[in-house]
Tab-separated table of C-alpha atoms in Angstrom:
chain	number	residue	atom	x	y	z
A	1	MET	CA	-11.749	3.148	32.266
A	2	ILE	CA	-14.179	3.416	35.183
A	3	ARG	CA	-14.081	6.678	37.026
A	4	GLN	CA	-12.904	6.445	40.643
A	5	LYS	CA	-16.043	7.989	42.011
A	6	ASN	CA	-18.111	5.131	40.567
A	7	TRP	CA	-15.831	2.298	41.761
A	8	ARG	CA	-17.804	1.352	44.844
A	9	ARG	CA	-20.982	1.007	42.844
A	10	TRP	CA	-19.297	-1.323	40.323
A	11	LYS	CA	-17.576	-3.275	43.098
A	12	VAL	CA	-20.924	-4.108	44.666
A	13	PHE	CA	-22.408	-5.230	41.358
A	14	PRO	CA	-19.665	-7.007	39.363
A	15	PHE	CA	-22.129	-8.463	36.886
A	16	LYS	CA	-23.377	-4.990	36.049
A	17	LEU	CA	-19.809	-3.881	35.522
A	18	VAL	CA	-19.155	-6.635	33.004
A	19	SER	CA	-22.423	-5.936	31.218
A	20	ASN	CA	-21.716	-2.226	30.905
A	21	LEU	CA	-18.180	-2.763	29.673
A	22	MET	CA	-19.425	-5.215	27.056
A	23	MET	CA	-22.122	-2.794	25.954
A	24	ASN	CA	-19.677	0.112	25.673
A	25	ASN	CA	-17.229	-1.973	23.654
A	26	PHE	CA	-20.025	-3.192	21.394
A	27	ARG	CA	-21.247	0.370	20.837
A	28	LEU	CA	-17.729	1.543	20.085
A	29	ILE	CA	-17.249	-1.201	17.500
A	30	LEU	CA	-20.543	-0.259	15.867
A	31	ILE	CA	-19.539	3.384	15.779
A	32	LEU	CA	-16.140	2.746	14.226
A	33	LEU	CA	-17.447	0.262	11.673
A	34	SER	CA	-20.624	2.014	10.626
A	35	LEU	CA	-19.516	5.640	10.415
A	36	GLY	CA	-16.881	6.361	7.806
A	37	VAL	CA	-16.718	9.914	9.068
A	38	LEU	CA	-15.251	8.828	12.380
A	39	SER	CA	-12.318	7.006	10.854
A	40	ALA	CA	-11.930	9.533	8.029
A	41	CYS	CA	-12.253	6.765	5.483
A	42	SER	CA	-14.999	8.344	3.379
A	43	THR	CA	-13.960	9.511	-0.080
A	44	LEU	CA	-13.565	13.243	-0.664
A	45	THR	CA	-12.326	14.455	-4.005
A	46	THR	CA	-12.100	18.123	-3.020
A	47	GLU	CA	-12.127	20.145	0.160
A	48	PRO	CA	-15.874	19.627	0.700
A	49	LYS	CA	-18.699	21.864	1.797
A	50	VAL	CA	-21.223	20.984	4.524
A	51	THR	CA	-23.201	22.793	7.323
A	52	GLU	CA	-23.840	23.353	11.504
A	53	GLN	CA	-23.670	25.630	14.842
A	54	PRO	CA	-21.664	25.973	18.100
A	55	SER	CA	-22.278	24.435	21.447
A	56	LYS	CA	-22.222	26.430	24.674
A	57	SER	CA	-20.409	23.801	26.716
A	58	ASP	CA	-18.278	25.211	29.485
A	59	GLY	CA	-15.809	22.388	28.931
A	60	ASP	CA	-16.432	20.652	32.285
A	61	GLU	CA	-17.662	17.077	32.275
A	62	GLY	CA	-21.378	16.899	32.869
A	63	GLN	CA	-21.662	20.691	33.063
A	64	VAL	CA	-23.253	21.753	29.795
A	65	THR	CA	-25.367	24.845	29.513
A	66	GLU	CA	-27.580	25.083	26.430
A	67	GLU	CA	-31.006	26.276	25.520
A	68	ALA	CA	-33.905	24.002	26.478
A	69	ASN	CA	-33.621	22.425	23.045
A	70	PRO	CA	-29.958	22.810	22.070
A	71	ALA	CA	-30.572	21.675	18.502
A	72	ASN	CA	-32.839	24.609	17.639
A	73	SER	CA	-30.070	27.208	17.766
A	74	LEU	CA	-28.220	25.510	14.904
A	75	LEU	CA	-30.950	26.263	12.443
A	76	ALA	CA	-30.606	30.014	13.049
A	77	PHE	CA	-26.924	30.243	12.042
A	78	GLU	CA	-26.393	33.034	9.507
A	79	GLY	CA	-22.611	33.128	9.154
A	80	ASN	CA	-20.574	32.356	6.071
A	81	ASP	CA	-18.883	29.085	5.260
A	82	PRO	CA	-15.142	29.905	5.404
A	83	MET	CA	-14.418	27.093	2.944
A	84	ALA	CA	-16.987	28.149	0.356
A	85	ASP	CA	-14.770	30.624	-1.502
A	86	ILE	CA	-11.785	28.314	-2.004
A	87	GLN	CA	-11.154	27.921	-5.714
A	88	ILE	CA	-10.169	24.456	-6.937
A	89	ASN	CA	-9.202	24.287	-10.593
A	90	PRO	CA	-10.133	21.308	-12.813
A	91	GLU	CA	-6.600	19.911	-12.670
A	92	ILE	CA	-6.676	19.667	-8.874
A	93	THR	CA	-10.193	18.231	-8.923
A	94	LYS	CA	-9.039	15.536	-11.337
A	95	SER	CA	-6.025	14.768	-9.144
A	96	TYR	CA	-8.225	14.460	-6.040
A	97	SER	CA	-10.465	12.026	-7.928
A	98	GLN	CA	-7.392	9.999	-8.816
A	99	VAL	CA	-6.320	10.019	-5.148
A	100	ALA	CA	-9.770	8.767	-4.113
A	101	GLN	CA	-9.568	5.877	-6.575
A	102	LEU	CA	-6.080	4.960	-5.414
A	103	ASN	CA	-7.242	5.031	-1.788
A	104	GLN	CA	-10.111	2.692	-2.567
A	105	SER	CA	-7.597	0.297	-4.109
A	106	LYS	CA	-5.325	0.761	-1.063
A	107	LYS	CA	-2.542	2.061	-3.287
A	108	TYR	CA	-1.497	4.551	-0.666
A	109	SER	CA	2.036	5.188	-1.892
A	110	GLN	CA	0.766	6.170	-5.328
A	111	ALA	CA	-1.904	8.386	-3.787
A	112	LEU	CA	0.715	10.172	-1.678
A	113	THR	CA	2.842	10.711	-4.791
A	114	VAL	CA	-0.068	12.439	-6.512
A	115	LEU	CA	-0.702	14.602	-3.449
A	116	ASP	CA	2.976	15.529	-3.153
A	117	LYS	CA	2.859	16.753	-6.751
A	118	ILE	CA	-0.217	18.906	-6.040
A	119	LYS	CA	1.449	20.216	-2.882
A	120	SER	CA	4.564	21.269	-4.773
A	121	GLN	CA	2.540	23.027	-7.471
A	122	TYR	CA	0.053	24.682	-5.101
A	123	PRO	CA	1.834	25.103	-1.751
A	124	GLN	CA	-0.791	27.567	-0.491
A	125	LEU	CA	-3.576	24.963	-0.413
A	126	SER	CA	-4.553	23.145	2.780
A	127	GLY	CA	-6.272	20.305	0.889
A	128	PRO	CA	-3.263	18.186	-0.110
A	129	ASP	CA	-1.999	17.884	3.463
A	130	TYR	CA	-5.540	17.175	4.654
A	131	GLN	CA	-5.728	14.281	2.199
A	132	ARG	CA	-2.247	13.090	3.182
A	133	ALA	CA	-3.315	13.065	6.838
A	134	ARG	CA	-6.313	10.907	5.969
A	135	ILE	CA	-4.119	8.376	4.210
A	136	PHE	CA	-1.715	8.201	7.134
A	137	LEU	CA	-4.664	7.776	9.493
A	138	GLN	CA	-6.006	4.907	7.407
A	139	GLN	CA	-2.602	3.276	7.804
A	140	GLN	CA	-2.568	4.043	11.543
A	141	GLN	CA	0.559	6.154	11.102
A	142	LEU	CA	-0.724	8.613	13.664
A	143	ASP	CA	2.392	10.743	14.110
A	144	LYS	CA	2.634	11.326	10.356
A	145	ALA	CA	-1.108	12.007	10.211
A	146	LEU	CA	-0.826	14.641	12.936
A	147	GLU	CA	2.164	16.264	11.248
A	148	ALA	CA	0.307	16.430	7.939
A	149	ILE	CA	-2.891	17.864	9.425
A	150	ASP	CA	-0.906	20.530	11.268
A	151	LEU	CA	0.637	21.544	7.931
A	152	SER	CA	-2.870	21.774	6.480
A	153	LEU	CA	-3.966	24.030	9.333
A	154	LYS	CA	-0.837	26.126	8.946
A	155	ASN	CA	-2.068	27.022	5.459
A	156	ASN	CA	-5.644	27.567	6.580
A	157	GLN	CA	-6.444	27.861	10.284
A	158	ARG	CA	-10.163	28.046	9.501
A	159	ASN	CA	-10.314	24.756	7.650
A	160	TYR	CA	-12.869	23.057	9.883
A	161	TYR	CA	-12.522	19.811	7.928
A	162	SER	CA	-8.884	19.684	8.973
A	163	LEU	CA	-9.771	20.549	12.565
A	164	ASN	CA	-12.347	17.766	12.617
A	165	LEU	CA	-9.786	15.311	11.267
A	166	LYS	CA	-7.213	16.489	13.798
A	167	GLY	CA	-9.717	15.703	16.535
A	168	ILE	CA	-10.030	12.165	15.193
A	169	ILE	CA	-6.254	11.728	15.093
A	170	LEU	CA	-5.856	13.021	18.646
A	171	ARG	CA	-8.614	10.693	19.802
A	172	GLU	CA	-6.811	7.751	18.213
A	173	GLN	CA	-3.678	8.810	20.091
A	174	GLY	CA	-5.611	8.754	23.354
A	175	LYS	CA	-5.427	12.548	23.754
A	176	PHE	CA	-9.110	12.950	24.556
A	177	THR	CA	-9.015	16.380	26.193
A	178	GLU	CA	-7.045	17.849	23.289
A	179	ALA	CA	-9.406	16.210	20.814
A	180	LYS	CA	-12.378	17.792	22.570
A	181	GLN	CA	-10.866	21.269	22.315
A	182	VAL	CA	-10.112	20.811	18.619
A	183	TYR	CA	-13.672	19.679	17.872
A	184	LEU	CA	-14.994	22.702	19.764
A	185	LYS	CA	-12.725	24.946	17.693
A	186	ALA	CA	-14.068	23.428	14.471
A	187	ILE	CA	-17.617	24.024	15.673
A	188	GLU	CA	-16.796	27.598	16.671
A	189	ILE	CA	-15.464	28.324	13.181
A	190	TYR	CA	-18.406	26.822	11.325
A	191	PRO	CA	-21.253	25.500	13.493
A	192	PRO	CA	-23.303	23.966	10.658
A	193	TYR	CA	-20.762	21.215	9.853
A	194	PRO	CA	-22.472	18.071	11.239
A	195	ASN	CA	-19.455	15.781	11.532
A	196	SER	CA	-17.709	17.842	14.200
A	197	HIS	CA	-20.819	17.569	16.394
A	198	LEU	CA	-21.081	13.831	15.796
A	199	ASN	CA	-17.406	13.154	16.487
A	200	LEU	CA	-17.487	15.264	19.639
A	201	GLY	CA	-20.597	13.360	20.707
A	202	VAL	CA	-18.856	10.020	20.262
A	203	LEU	CA	-15.792	11.303	22.120
A	204	ALA	CA	-17.965	12.465	25.017
A	205	ASP	CA	-20.090	9.308	25.020
A	206	ILE	CA	-17.458	6.591	24.736
A	207	TYR	CA	-14.209	8.146	25.916
A	208	LEU	CA	-15.016	11.022	28.267
A	209	ARG	CA	-18.137	9.427	29.786
A	210	ASP	CA	-19.867	12.810	29.585
A	211	SER	CA	-23.456	11.841	28.824
A	212	ALA	CA	-24.791	15.412	28.977
A	213	LEU	CA	-22.406	16.691	26.314
A	214	ALA	CA	-22.864	13.574	24.178
A	215	LEU	CA	-26.638	14.006	24.205
A	216	ILE	CA	-26.425	17.628	23.098
A	217	LYS	CA	-23.993	16.842	20.283
A	218	TYR	CA	-26.003	13.888	18.991
A	219	GLN	CA	-29.142	16.062	19.017
A	220	GLN	CA	-27.349	18.814	17.126
A	221	TYR	CA	-26.036	16.349	14.576
A	222	GLN	CA	-29.552	15.037	14.046
A	223	ALA	CA	-30.913	18.569	13.645
A	224	LEU	CA	-28.331	19.302	10.952
A	225	THR	CA	-28.979	16.051	9.079
A	226	ASN	CA	-32.771	16.081	9.408
A	227	GLY	CA	-32.712	13.149	11.813
A	228	THR	CA	-31.981	10.625	9.080
A	229	ASP	CA	-29.381	8.601	10.997
A	230	LYS	CA	-31.277	5.895	12.871
A	231	LYS	CA	-28.167	4.727	14.710
A	232	VAL	CA	-27.729	8.145	16.286
A	233	THR	CA	-31.442	8.248	17.113
A	234	ASN	CA	-30.974	5.022	19.090
A	235	TRP	CA	-27.897	6.421	20.834
A	236	ILE	CA	-29.924	9.446	21.912
A	237	ILE	CA	-32.632	7.197	23.369
A	238	GLU	CA	-30.013	5.158	25.212
A	239	ILE	CA	-28.303	8.238	26.684
A	240	GLU	CA	-31.643	9.735	27.770
A	241	ARG	CA	-32.412	6.497	29.605
A	242	ARG	CA	-28.936	6.506	31.147
A	243	ILE	CA	-29.290	10.095	32.365
A	244	LYS	CA	-32.771	9.412	33.721
A	245	ALA	CA	-31.390	6.424	35.623
A	246	GLY	CA	-28.655	8.597	37.056
A	247	GLY	CA	-25.868	7.001	35.013
């Protein structure tokens, strides 16, 4: 959707409008196809462990206040990973591996049966509902996915993996503002988790049209992953050009 304030500019240059829409759609397709993290289709056998740090966005589009290099602050994070102390016994680990194999074979009903069994035996865990939400998301059953991820967060409000996944589900439902707030919450809880920064960057870039926030989040993701993702490097270059051109 083109923002109202930019309509006159696009009306004068219809060819530019078509070109930009095609480019945005092409970039979105690349994002969704190339990054398993965005569609929550990557295979996790346990509630995983990763690392990152919070943004200082004031929440207003285009109004982001950070240090001169926003990525540097991530490297100084000294807090604890709230997911690091969760104990997963060998039985659960084996069951999660079975769920991953069933997912790869698209045997979703069987995978959900395994997860329901874990859930009944270990009702205090947030992991089974997190995995259930992922399966529902893969099937585009968004209401069920949201219900499942909320149950996961009910068991563990600090599960930043679940918050990140909830942001993805909300984005798929077209609830972009809510998705943004959930991603920010995940980052607040554990800044070193890269995927929340990346997903917030994509949300800002493609859906919110907030280039300033997208640039910061892509830079932070790169800082946390040692700049190994060449696709994101190219996105950063493109956004810097866009900002310089006043877009």
